[in-house]
mmCIF file of N, CA and C in Angstrom:
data_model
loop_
_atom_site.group_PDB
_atom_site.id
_atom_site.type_symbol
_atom_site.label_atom_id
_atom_site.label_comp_id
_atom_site.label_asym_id
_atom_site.label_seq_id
_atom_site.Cartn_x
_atom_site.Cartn_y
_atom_site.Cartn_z
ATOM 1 N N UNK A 1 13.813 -2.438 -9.548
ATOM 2 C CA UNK A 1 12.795 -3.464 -9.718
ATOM 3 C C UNK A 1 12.953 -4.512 -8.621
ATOM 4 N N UNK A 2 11.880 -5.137 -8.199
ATOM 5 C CA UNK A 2 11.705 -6.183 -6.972
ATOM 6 C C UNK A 2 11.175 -6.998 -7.424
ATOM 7 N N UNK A 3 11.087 -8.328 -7.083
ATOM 8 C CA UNK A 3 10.051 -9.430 -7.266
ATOM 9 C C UNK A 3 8.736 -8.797 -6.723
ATOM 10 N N UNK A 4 7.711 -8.975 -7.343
ATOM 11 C CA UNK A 4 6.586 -9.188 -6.787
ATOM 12 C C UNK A 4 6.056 -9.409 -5.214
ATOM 13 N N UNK A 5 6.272 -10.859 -4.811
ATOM 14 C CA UNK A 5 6.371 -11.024 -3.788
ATOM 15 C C UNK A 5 7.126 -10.222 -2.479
ATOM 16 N N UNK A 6 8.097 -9.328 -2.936
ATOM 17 C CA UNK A 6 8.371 -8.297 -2.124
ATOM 18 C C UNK A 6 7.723 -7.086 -1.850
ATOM 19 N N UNK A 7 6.437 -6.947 -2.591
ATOM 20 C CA UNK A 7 5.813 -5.551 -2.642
ATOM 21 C C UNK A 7 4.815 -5.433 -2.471
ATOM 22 N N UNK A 8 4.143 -4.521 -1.643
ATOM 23 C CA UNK A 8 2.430 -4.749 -1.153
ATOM 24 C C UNK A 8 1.804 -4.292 -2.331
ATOM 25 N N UNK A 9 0.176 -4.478 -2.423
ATOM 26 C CA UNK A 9 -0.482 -3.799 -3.381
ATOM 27 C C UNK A 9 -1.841 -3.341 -2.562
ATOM 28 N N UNK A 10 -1.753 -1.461 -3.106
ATOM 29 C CA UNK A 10 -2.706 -1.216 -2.802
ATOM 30 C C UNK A 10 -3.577 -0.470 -3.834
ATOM 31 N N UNK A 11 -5.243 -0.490 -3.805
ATOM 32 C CA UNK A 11 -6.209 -1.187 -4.493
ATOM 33 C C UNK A 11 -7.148 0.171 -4.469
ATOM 34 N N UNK A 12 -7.590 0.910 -5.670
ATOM 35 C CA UNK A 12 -8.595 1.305 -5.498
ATOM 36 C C UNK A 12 -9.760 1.346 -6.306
ATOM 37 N N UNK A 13 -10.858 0.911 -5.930
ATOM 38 C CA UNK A 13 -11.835 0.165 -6.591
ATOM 39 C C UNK A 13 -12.383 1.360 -7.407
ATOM 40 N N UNK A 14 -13.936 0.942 -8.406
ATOM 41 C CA UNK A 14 -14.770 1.759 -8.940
ATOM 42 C C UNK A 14 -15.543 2.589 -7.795
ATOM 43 N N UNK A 15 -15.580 2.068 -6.513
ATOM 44 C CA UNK A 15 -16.804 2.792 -6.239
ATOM 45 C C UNK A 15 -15.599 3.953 -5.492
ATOM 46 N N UNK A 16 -13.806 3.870 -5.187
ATOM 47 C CA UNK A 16 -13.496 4.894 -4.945
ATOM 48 C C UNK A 16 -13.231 4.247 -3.302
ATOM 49 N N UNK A 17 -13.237 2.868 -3.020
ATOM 50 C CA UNK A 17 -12.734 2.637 -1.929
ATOM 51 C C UNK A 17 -11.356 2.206 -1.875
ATOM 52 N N UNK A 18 -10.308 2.519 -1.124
ATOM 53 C CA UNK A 18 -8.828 2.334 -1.018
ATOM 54 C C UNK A 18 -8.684 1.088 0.131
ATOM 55 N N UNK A 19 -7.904 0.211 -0.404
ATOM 56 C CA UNK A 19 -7.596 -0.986 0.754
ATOM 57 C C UNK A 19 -6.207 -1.438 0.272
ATOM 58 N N UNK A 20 -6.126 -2.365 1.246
ATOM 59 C CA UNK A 20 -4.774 -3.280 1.102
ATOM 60 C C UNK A 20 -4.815 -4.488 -0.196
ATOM 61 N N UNK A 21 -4.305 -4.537 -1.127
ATOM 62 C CA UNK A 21 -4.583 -6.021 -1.212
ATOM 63 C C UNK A 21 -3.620 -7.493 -1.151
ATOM 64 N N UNK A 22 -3.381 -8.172 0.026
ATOM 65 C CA UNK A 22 -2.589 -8.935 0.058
ATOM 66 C C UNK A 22 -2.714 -9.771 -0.837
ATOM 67 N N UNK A 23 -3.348 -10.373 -1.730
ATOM 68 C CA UNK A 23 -3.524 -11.011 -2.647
ATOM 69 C C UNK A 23 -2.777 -11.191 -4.198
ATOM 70 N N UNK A 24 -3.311 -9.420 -4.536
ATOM 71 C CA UNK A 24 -2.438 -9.000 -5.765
ATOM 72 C C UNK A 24 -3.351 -9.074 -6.994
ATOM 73 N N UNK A 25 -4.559 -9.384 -6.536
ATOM 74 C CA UNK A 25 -6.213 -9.659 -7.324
ATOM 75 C C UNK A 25 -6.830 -9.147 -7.518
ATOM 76 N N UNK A 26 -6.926 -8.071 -6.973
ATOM 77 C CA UNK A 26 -8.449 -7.492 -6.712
ATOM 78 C C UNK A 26 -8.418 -6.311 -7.793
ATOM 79 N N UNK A 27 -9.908 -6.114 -8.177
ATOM 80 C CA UNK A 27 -10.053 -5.624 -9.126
ATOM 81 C C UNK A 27 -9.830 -4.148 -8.909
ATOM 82 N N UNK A 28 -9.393 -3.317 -10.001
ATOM 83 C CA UNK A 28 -9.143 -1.869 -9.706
ATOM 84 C C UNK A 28 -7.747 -1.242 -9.813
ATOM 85 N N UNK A 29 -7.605 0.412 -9.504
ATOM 86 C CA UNK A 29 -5.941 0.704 -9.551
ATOM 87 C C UNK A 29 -5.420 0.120 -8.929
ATOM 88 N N UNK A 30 -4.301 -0.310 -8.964
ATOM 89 C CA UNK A 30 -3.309 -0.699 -7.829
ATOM 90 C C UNK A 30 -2.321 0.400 -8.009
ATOM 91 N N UNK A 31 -1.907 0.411 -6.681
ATOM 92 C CA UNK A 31 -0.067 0.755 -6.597
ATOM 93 C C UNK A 31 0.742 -0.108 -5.770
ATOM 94 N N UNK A 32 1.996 -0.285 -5.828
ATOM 95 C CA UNK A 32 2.868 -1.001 -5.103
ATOM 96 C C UNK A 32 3.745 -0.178 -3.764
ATOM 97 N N UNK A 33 3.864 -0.553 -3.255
ATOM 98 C CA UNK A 33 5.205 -0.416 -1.899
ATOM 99 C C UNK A 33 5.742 -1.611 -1.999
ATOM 100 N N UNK A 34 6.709 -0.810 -1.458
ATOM 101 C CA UNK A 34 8.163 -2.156 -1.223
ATOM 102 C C UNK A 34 8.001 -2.954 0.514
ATOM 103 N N UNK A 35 8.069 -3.553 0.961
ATOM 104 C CA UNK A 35 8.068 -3.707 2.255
ATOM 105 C C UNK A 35 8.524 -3.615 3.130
ATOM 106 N N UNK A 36 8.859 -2.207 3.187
ATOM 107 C CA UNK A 36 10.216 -1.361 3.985
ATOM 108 C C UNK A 36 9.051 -0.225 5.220
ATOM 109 N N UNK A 37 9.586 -0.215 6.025
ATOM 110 C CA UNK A 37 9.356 0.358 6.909
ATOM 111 C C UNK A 37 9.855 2.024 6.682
ATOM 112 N N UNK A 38 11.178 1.983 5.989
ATOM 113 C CA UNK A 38 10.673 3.740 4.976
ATOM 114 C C UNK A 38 10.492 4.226 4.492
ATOM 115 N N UNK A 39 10.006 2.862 3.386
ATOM 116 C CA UNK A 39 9.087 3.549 2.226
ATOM 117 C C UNK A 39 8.068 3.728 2.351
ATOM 118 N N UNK A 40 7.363 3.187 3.252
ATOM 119 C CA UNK A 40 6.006 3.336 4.177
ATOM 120 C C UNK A 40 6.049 4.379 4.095
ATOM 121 N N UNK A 41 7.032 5.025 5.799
ATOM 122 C CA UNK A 41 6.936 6.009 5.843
ATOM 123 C C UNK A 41 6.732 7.315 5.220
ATOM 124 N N UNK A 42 8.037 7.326 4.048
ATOM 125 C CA UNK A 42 7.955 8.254 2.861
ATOM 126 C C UNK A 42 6.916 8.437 2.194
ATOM 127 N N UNK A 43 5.589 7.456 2.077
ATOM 128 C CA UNK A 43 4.826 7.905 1.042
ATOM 129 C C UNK A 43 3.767 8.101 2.117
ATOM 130 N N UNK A 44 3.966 8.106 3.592
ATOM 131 C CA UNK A 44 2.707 8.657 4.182
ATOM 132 C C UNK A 44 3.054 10.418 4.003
ATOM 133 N N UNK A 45 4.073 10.817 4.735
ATOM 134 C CA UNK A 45 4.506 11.900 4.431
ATOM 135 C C UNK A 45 4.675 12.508 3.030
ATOM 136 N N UNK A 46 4.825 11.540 1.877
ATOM 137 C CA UNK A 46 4.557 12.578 0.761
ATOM 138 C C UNK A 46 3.667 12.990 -0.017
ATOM 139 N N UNK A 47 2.795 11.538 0.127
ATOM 140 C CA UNK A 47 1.369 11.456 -0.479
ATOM 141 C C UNK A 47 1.094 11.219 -1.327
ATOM 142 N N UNK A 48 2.227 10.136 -1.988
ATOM 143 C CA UNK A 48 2.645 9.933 -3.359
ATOM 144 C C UNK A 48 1.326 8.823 -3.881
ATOM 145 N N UNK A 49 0.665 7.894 -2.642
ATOM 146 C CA UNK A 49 -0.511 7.102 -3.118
ATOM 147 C C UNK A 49 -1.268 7.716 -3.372
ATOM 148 N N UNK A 50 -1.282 8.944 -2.738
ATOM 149 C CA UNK A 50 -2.739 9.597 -3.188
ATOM 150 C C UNK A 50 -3.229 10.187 -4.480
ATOM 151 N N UNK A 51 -1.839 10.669 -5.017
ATOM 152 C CA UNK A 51 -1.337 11.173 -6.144
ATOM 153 C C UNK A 51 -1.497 9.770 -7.276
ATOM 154 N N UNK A 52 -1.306 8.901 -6.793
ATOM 155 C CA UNK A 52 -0.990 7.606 -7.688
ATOM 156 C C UNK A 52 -2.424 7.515 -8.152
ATOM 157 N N UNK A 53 -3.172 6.716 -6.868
ATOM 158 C CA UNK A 53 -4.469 6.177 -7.120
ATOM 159 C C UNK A 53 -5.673 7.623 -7.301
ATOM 160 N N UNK A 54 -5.039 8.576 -6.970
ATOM 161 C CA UNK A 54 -5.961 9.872 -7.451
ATOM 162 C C UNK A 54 -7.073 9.773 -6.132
ATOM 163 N N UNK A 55 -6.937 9.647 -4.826
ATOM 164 C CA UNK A 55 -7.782 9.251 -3.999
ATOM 165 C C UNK A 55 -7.532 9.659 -2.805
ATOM 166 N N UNK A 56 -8.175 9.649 -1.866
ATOM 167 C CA UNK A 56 -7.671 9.815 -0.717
ATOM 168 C C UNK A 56 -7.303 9.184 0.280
ATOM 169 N N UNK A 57 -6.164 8.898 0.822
ATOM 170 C CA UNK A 57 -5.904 7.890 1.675
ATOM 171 C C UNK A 57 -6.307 7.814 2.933
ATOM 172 N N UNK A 58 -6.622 7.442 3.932
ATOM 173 C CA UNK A 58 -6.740 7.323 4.925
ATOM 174 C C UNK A 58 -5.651 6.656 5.978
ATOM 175 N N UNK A 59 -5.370 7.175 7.156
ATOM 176 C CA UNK A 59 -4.133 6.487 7.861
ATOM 177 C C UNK A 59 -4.142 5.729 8.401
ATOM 178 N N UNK A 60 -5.175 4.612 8.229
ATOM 179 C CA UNK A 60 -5.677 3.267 8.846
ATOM 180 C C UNK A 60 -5.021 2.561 7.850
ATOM 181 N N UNK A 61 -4.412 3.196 6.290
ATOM 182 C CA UNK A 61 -3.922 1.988 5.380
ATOM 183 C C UNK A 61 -2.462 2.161 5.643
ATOM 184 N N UNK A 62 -2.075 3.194 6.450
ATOM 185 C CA UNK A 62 -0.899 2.888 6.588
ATOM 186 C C UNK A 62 -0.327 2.537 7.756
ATOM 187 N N UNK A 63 -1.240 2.463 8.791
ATOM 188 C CA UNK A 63 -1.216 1.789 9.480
ATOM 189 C C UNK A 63 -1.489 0.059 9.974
ATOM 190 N N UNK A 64 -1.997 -0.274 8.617
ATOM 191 C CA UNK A 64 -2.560 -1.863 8.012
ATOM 192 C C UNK A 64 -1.141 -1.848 7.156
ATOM 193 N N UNK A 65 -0.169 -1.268 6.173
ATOM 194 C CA UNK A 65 0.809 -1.583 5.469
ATOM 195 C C UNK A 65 1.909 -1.846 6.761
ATOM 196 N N UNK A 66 2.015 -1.131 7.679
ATOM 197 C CA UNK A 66 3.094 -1.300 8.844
ATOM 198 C C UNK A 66 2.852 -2.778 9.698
ATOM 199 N N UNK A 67 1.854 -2.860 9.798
ATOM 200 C CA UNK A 67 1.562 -4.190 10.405
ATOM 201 C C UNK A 67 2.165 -5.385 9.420
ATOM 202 N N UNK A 68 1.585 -5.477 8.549
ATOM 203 C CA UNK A 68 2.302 -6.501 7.337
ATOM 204 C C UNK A 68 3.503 -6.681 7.618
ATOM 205 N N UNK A 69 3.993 -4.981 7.327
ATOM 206 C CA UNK A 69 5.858 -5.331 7.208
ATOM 207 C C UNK A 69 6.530 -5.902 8.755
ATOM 208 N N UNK A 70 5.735 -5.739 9.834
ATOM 209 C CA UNK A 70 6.037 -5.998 11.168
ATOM 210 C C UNK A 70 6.043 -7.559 11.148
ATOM 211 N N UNK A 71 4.522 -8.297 10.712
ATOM 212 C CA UNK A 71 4.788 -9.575 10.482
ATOM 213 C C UNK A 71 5.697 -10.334 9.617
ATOM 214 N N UNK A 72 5.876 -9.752 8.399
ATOM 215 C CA UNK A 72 7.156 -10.474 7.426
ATOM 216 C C UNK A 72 8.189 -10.557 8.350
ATOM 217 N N UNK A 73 8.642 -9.879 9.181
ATOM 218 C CA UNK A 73 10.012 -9.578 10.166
ATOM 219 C C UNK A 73 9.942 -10.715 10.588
ATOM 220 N N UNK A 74 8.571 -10.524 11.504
ATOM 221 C CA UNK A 74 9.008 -12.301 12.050
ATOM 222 C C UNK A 74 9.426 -13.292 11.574
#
């Protein structure tokens, strides 16, 4: 278990669109990541969001989750 604030949320709405949500608001499934650069990784390669949110991911969100964790670094 993590605080909250350590974990991204990602979002998939009614109409079936998948995004980021930095917020932690937005209406719809969520799933969490940790803000690790290999848990990223691991769930691009396993496909475990897709499985989660029942959807299809696209690699622009995991390429939008890597950016995040790049800025927290700073």
């Amino acid at each position: 278990m993590k605080p909250k604030k350590d974990l991204i949320r990602i979002v998939r709405n009614k109409e079936g669109d998948v995004f980021v949500d930095p917020t932690g608001k937005k209406n719809g499934r969520g799933a969490y990541l940790s803000s690790d650069r290999n848990v990223i990784e691991k769930a691009r390669k396993t496909g475990i969001l897709s499985r989660q949110l029942n959807a299809e991911i696209d690699m622009t969100i995991f390429d939008e989750l890597m950016k995040i964790v790049e800025n927290d670094e700073k």
